mmCIF file with all atom_site columns, C-alpha atoms in Angstrom:
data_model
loop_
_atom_site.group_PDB
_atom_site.id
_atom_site.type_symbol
_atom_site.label_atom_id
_atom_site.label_alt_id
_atom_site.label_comp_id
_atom_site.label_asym_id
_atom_site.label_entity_id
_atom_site.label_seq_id
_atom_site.pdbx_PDB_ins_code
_atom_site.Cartn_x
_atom_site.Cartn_y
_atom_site.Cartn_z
_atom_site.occupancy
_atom_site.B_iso_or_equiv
_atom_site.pdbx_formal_charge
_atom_site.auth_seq_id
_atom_site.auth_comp_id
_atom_site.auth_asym_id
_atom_site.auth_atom_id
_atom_site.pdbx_PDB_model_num
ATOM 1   C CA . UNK J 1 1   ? -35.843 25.067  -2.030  1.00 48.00 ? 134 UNK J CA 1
ATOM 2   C CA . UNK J 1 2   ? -35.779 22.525  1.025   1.00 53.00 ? 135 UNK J CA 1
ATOM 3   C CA . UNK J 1 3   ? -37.113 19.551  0.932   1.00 55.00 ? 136 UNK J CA 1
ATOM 4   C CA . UNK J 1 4   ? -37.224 19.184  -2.933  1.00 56.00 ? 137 UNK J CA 1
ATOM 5   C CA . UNK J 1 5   ? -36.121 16.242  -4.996  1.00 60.00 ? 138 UNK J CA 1
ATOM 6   C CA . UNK J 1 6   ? -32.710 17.979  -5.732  1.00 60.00 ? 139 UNK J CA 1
ATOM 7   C CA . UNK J 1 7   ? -31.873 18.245  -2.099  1.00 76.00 ? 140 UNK J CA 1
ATOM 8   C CA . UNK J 1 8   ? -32.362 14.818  -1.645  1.00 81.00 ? 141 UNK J CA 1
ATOM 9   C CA . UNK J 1 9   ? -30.498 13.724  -3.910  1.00 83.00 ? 142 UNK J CA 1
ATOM 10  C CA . UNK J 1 10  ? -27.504 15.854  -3.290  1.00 84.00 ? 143 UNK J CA 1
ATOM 11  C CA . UNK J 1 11  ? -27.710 15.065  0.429   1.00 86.00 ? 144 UNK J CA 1
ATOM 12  C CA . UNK J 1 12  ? -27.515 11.344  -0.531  1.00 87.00 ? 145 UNK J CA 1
ATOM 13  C CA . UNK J 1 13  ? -24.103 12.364  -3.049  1.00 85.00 ? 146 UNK J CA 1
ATOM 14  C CA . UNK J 1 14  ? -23.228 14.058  -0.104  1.00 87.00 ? 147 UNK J CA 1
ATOM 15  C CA . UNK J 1 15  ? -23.771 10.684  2.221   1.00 86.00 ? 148 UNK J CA 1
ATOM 16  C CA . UNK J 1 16  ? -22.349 8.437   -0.414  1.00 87.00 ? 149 UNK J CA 1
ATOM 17  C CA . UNK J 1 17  ? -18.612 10.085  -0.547  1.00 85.00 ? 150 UNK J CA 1
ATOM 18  C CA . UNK J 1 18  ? -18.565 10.413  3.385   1.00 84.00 ? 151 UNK J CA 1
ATOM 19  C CA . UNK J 1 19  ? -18.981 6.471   3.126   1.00 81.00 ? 152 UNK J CA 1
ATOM 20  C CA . UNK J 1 20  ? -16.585 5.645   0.149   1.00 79.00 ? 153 UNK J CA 1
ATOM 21  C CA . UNK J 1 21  ? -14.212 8.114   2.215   1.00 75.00 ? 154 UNK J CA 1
ATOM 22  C CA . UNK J 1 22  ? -14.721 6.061   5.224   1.00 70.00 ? 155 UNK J CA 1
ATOM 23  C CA . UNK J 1 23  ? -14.448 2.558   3.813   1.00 68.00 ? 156 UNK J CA 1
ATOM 24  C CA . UNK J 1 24  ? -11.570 3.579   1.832   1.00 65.00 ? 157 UNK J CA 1
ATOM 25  C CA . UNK J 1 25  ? -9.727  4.024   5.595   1.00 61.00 ? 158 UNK J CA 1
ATOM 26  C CA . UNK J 1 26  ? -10.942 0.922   7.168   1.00 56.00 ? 159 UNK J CA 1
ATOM 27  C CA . UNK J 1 27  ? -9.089  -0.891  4.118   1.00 52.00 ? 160 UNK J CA 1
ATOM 28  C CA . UNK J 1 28  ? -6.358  0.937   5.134   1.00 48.00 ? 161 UNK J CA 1
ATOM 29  C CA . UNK J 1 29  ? -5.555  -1.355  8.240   1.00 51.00 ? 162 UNK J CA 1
ATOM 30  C CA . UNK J 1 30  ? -3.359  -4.442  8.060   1.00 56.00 ? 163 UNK J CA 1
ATOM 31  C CA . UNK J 1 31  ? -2.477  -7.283  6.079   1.00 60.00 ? 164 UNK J CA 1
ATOM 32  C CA . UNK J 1 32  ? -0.507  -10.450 6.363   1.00 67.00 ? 165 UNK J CA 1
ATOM 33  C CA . UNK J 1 33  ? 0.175   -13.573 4.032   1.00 73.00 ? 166 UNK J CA 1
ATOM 34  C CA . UNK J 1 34  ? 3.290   -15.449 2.680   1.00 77.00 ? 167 UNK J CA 1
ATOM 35  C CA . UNK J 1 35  ? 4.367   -15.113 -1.138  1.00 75.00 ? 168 UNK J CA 1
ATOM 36  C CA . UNK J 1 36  ? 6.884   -17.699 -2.451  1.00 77.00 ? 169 UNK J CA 1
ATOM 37  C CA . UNK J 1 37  ? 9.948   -16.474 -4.155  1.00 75.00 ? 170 UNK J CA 1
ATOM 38  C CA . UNK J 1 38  ? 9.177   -16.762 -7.894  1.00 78.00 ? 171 UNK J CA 1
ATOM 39  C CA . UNK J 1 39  ? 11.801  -14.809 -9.483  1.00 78.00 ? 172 UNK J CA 1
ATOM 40  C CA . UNK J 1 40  ? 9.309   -12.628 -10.800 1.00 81.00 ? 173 UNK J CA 1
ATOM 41  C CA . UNK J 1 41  ? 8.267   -9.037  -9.090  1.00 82.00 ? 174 UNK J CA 1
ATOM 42  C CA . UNK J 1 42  ? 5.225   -9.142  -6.663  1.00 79.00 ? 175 UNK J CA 1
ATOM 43  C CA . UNK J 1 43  ? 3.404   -6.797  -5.046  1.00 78.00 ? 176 UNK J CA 1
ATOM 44  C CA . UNK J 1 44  ? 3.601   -6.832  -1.240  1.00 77.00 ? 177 UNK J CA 1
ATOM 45  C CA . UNK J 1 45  ? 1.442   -3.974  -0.657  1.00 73.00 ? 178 UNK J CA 1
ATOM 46  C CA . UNK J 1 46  ? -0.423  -1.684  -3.401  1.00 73.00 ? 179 UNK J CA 1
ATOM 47  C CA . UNK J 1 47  ? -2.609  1.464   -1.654  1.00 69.00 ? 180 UNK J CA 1
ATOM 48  C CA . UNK J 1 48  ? -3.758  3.101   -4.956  1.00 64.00 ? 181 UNK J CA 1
ATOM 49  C CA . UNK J 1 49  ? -5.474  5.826   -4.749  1.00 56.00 ? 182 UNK J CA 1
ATOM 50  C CA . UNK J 1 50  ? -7.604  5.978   -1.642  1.00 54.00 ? 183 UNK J CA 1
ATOM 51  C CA . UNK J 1 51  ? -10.620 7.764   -1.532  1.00 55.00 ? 184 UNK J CA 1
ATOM 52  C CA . UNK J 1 52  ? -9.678  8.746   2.341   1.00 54.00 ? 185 UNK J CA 1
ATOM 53  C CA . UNK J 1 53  ? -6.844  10.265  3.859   1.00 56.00 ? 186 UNK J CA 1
ATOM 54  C CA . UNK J 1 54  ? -3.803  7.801   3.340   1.00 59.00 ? 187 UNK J CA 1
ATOM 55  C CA . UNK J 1 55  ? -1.085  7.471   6.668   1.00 61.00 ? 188 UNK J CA 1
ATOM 56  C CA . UNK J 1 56  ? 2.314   6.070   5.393   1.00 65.00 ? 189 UNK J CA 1
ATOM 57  C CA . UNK J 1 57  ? 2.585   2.373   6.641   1.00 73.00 ? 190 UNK J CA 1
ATOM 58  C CA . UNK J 1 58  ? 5.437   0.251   7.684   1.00 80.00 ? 191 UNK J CA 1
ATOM 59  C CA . UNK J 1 59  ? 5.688   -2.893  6.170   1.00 82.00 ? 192 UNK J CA 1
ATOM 60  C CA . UNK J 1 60  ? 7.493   -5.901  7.551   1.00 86.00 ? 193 UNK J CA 1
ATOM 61  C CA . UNK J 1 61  ? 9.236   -8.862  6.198   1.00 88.00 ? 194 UNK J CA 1
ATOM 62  C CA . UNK J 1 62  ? 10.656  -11.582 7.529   1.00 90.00 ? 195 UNK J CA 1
ATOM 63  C CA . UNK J 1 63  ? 13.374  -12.664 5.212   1.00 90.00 ? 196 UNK J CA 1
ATOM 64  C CA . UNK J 1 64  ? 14.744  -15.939 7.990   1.00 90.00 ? 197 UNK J CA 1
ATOM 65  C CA . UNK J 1 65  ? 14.104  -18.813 5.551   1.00 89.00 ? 198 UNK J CA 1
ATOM 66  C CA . UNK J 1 66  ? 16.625  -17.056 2.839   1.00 89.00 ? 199 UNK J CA 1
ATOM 67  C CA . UNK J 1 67  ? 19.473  -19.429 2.511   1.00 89.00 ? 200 UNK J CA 1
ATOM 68  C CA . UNK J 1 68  ? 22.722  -18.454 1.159   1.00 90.00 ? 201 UNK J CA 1
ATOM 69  C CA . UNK J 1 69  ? 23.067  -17.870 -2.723  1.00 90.00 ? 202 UNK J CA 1
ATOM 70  C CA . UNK J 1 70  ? 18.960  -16.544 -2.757  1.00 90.00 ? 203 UNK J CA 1
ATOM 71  C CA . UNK J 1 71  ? 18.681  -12.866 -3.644  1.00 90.00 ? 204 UNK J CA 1
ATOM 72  C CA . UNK J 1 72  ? 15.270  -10.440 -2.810  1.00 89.00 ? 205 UNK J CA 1
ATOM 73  C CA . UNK J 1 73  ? 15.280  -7.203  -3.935  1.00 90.00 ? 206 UNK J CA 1
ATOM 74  C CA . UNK J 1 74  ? 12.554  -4.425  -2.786  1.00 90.00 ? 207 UNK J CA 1
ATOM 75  C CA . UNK J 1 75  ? 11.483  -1.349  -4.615  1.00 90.00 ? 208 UNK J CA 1
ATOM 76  C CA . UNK J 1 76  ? 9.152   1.153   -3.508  1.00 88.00 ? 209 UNK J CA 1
ATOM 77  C CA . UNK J 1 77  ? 7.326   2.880   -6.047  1.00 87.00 ? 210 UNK J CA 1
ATOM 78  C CA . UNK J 1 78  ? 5.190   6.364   -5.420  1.00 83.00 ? 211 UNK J CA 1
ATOM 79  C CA . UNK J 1 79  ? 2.519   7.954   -7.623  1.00 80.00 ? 212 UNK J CA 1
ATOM 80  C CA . UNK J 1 80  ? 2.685   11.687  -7.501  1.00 79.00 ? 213 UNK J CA 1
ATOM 81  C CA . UNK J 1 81  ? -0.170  12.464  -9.814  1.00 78.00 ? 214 UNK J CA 1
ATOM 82  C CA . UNK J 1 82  ? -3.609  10.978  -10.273 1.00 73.00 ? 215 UNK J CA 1
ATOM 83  C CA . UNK J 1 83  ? -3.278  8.154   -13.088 1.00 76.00 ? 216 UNK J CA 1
ATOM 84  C CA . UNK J 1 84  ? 0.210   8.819   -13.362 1.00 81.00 ? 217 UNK J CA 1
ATOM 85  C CA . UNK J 1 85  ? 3.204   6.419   -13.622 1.00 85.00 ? 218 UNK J CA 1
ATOM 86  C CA . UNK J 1 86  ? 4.339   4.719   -10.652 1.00 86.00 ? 219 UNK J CA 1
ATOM 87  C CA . UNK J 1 87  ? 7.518   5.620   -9.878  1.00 89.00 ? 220 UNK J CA 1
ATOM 88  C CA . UNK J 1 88  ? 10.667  4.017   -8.185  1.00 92.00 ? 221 UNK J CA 1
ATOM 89  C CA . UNK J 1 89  ? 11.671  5.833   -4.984  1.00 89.00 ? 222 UNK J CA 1
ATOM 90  C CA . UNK J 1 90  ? 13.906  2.994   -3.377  1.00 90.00 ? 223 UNK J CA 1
ATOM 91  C CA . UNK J 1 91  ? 15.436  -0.080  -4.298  1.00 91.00 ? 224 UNK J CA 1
ATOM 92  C CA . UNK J 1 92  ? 17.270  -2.779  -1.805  1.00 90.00 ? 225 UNK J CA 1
ATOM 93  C CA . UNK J 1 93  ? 18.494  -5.914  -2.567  1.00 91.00 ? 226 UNK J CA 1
ATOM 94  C CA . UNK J 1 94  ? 19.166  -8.641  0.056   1.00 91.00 ? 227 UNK J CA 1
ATOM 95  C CA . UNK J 1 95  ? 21.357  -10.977 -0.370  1.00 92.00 ? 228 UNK J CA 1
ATOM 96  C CA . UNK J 1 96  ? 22.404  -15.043 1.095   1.00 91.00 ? 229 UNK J CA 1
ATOM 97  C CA . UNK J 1 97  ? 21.033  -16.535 4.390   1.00 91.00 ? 230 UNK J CA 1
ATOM 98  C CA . UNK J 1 98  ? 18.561  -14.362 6.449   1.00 88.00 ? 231 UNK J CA 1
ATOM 99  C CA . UNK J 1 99  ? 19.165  -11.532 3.770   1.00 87.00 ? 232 UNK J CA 1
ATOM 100 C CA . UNK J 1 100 ? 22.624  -11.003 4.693   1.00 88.00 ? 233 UNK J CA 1
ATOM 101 C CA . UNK J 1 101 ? 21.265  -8.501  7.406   1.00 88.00 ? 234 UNK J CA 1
ATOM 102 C CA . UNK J 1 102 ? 23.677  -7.411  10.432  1.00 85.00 ? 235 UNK J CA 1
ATOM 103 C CA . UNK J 1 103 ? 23.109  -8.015  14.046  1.00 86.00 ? 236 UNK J CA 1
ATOM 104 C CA . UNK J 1 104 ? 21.538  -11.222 13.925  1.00 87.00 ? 237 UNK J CA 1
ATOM 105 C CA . UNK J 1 105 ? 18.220  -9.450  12.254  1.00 88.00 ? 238 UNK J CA 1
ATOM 106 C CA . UNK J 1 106 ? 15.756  -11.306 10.107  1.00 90.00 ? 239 UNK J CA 1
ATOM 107 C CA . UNK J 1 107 ? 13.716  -8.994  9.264   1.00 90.00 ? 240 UNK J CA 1
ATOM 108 C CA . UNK J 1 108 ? 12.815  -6.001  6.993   1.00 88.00 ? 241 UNK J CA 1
ATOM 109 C CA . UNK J 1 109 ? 11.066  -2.770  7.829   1.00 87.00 ? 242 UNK J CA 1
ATOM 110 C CA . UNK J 1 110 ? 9.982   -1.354  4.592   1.00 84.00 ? 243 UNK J CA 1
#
């Protein structure tokens, strides 16, 4: 029946997931920020799950204050399945001043 209480309320489910859909591809964007070597793995960039549709991102970083003797690896890790394990779908490991990358590069597309 139109205009009951139950049509309300389903158009404003209805509303509610258009928005979380929405916001979930606004967050989507851009990001920036330094992290400090610790030894210890960091996340760069984590896109868990979005409520939206999710576009594959590059990622960039700049690896020019590596001196020689540091090491950064980068893995990539890919969820196939909702709540499943993460799992590792690339690993690279830079190595010595700028990363020990050719042509006079000092940075990373990831």
């Amino acid at each position: 029946m139109l205009g009951s209480r139950h049509d309300d309320a389903a158009t404003l489910a209805i509303a509610q997931q258009i928005r979380e859909r929405v916001d979930a591809l606004l967050t989507l964007s851009s990001m920036g920020g330094t992290l400090t070597a610790t030894g210890a793995e960091q996340d760069l960039y984590v896109s868990d799950e979005p409520l939206g549709c999710h576009y594959n991102r590059t990622l960039y970083v700049d690896l020019d204050n590596m001196l020689g003797g540091d090491t950064t690896v980068f893995r990539t890790y890919y969820r196939l399945e909702d709540a499943g394990g993460w799992l590792q779908t690339d690993y690279q490991a830079c190595v010595g001043a700028d990363g020990g990358l050719a042509n006079g590069n000092v940075a990373l597309a990831i």
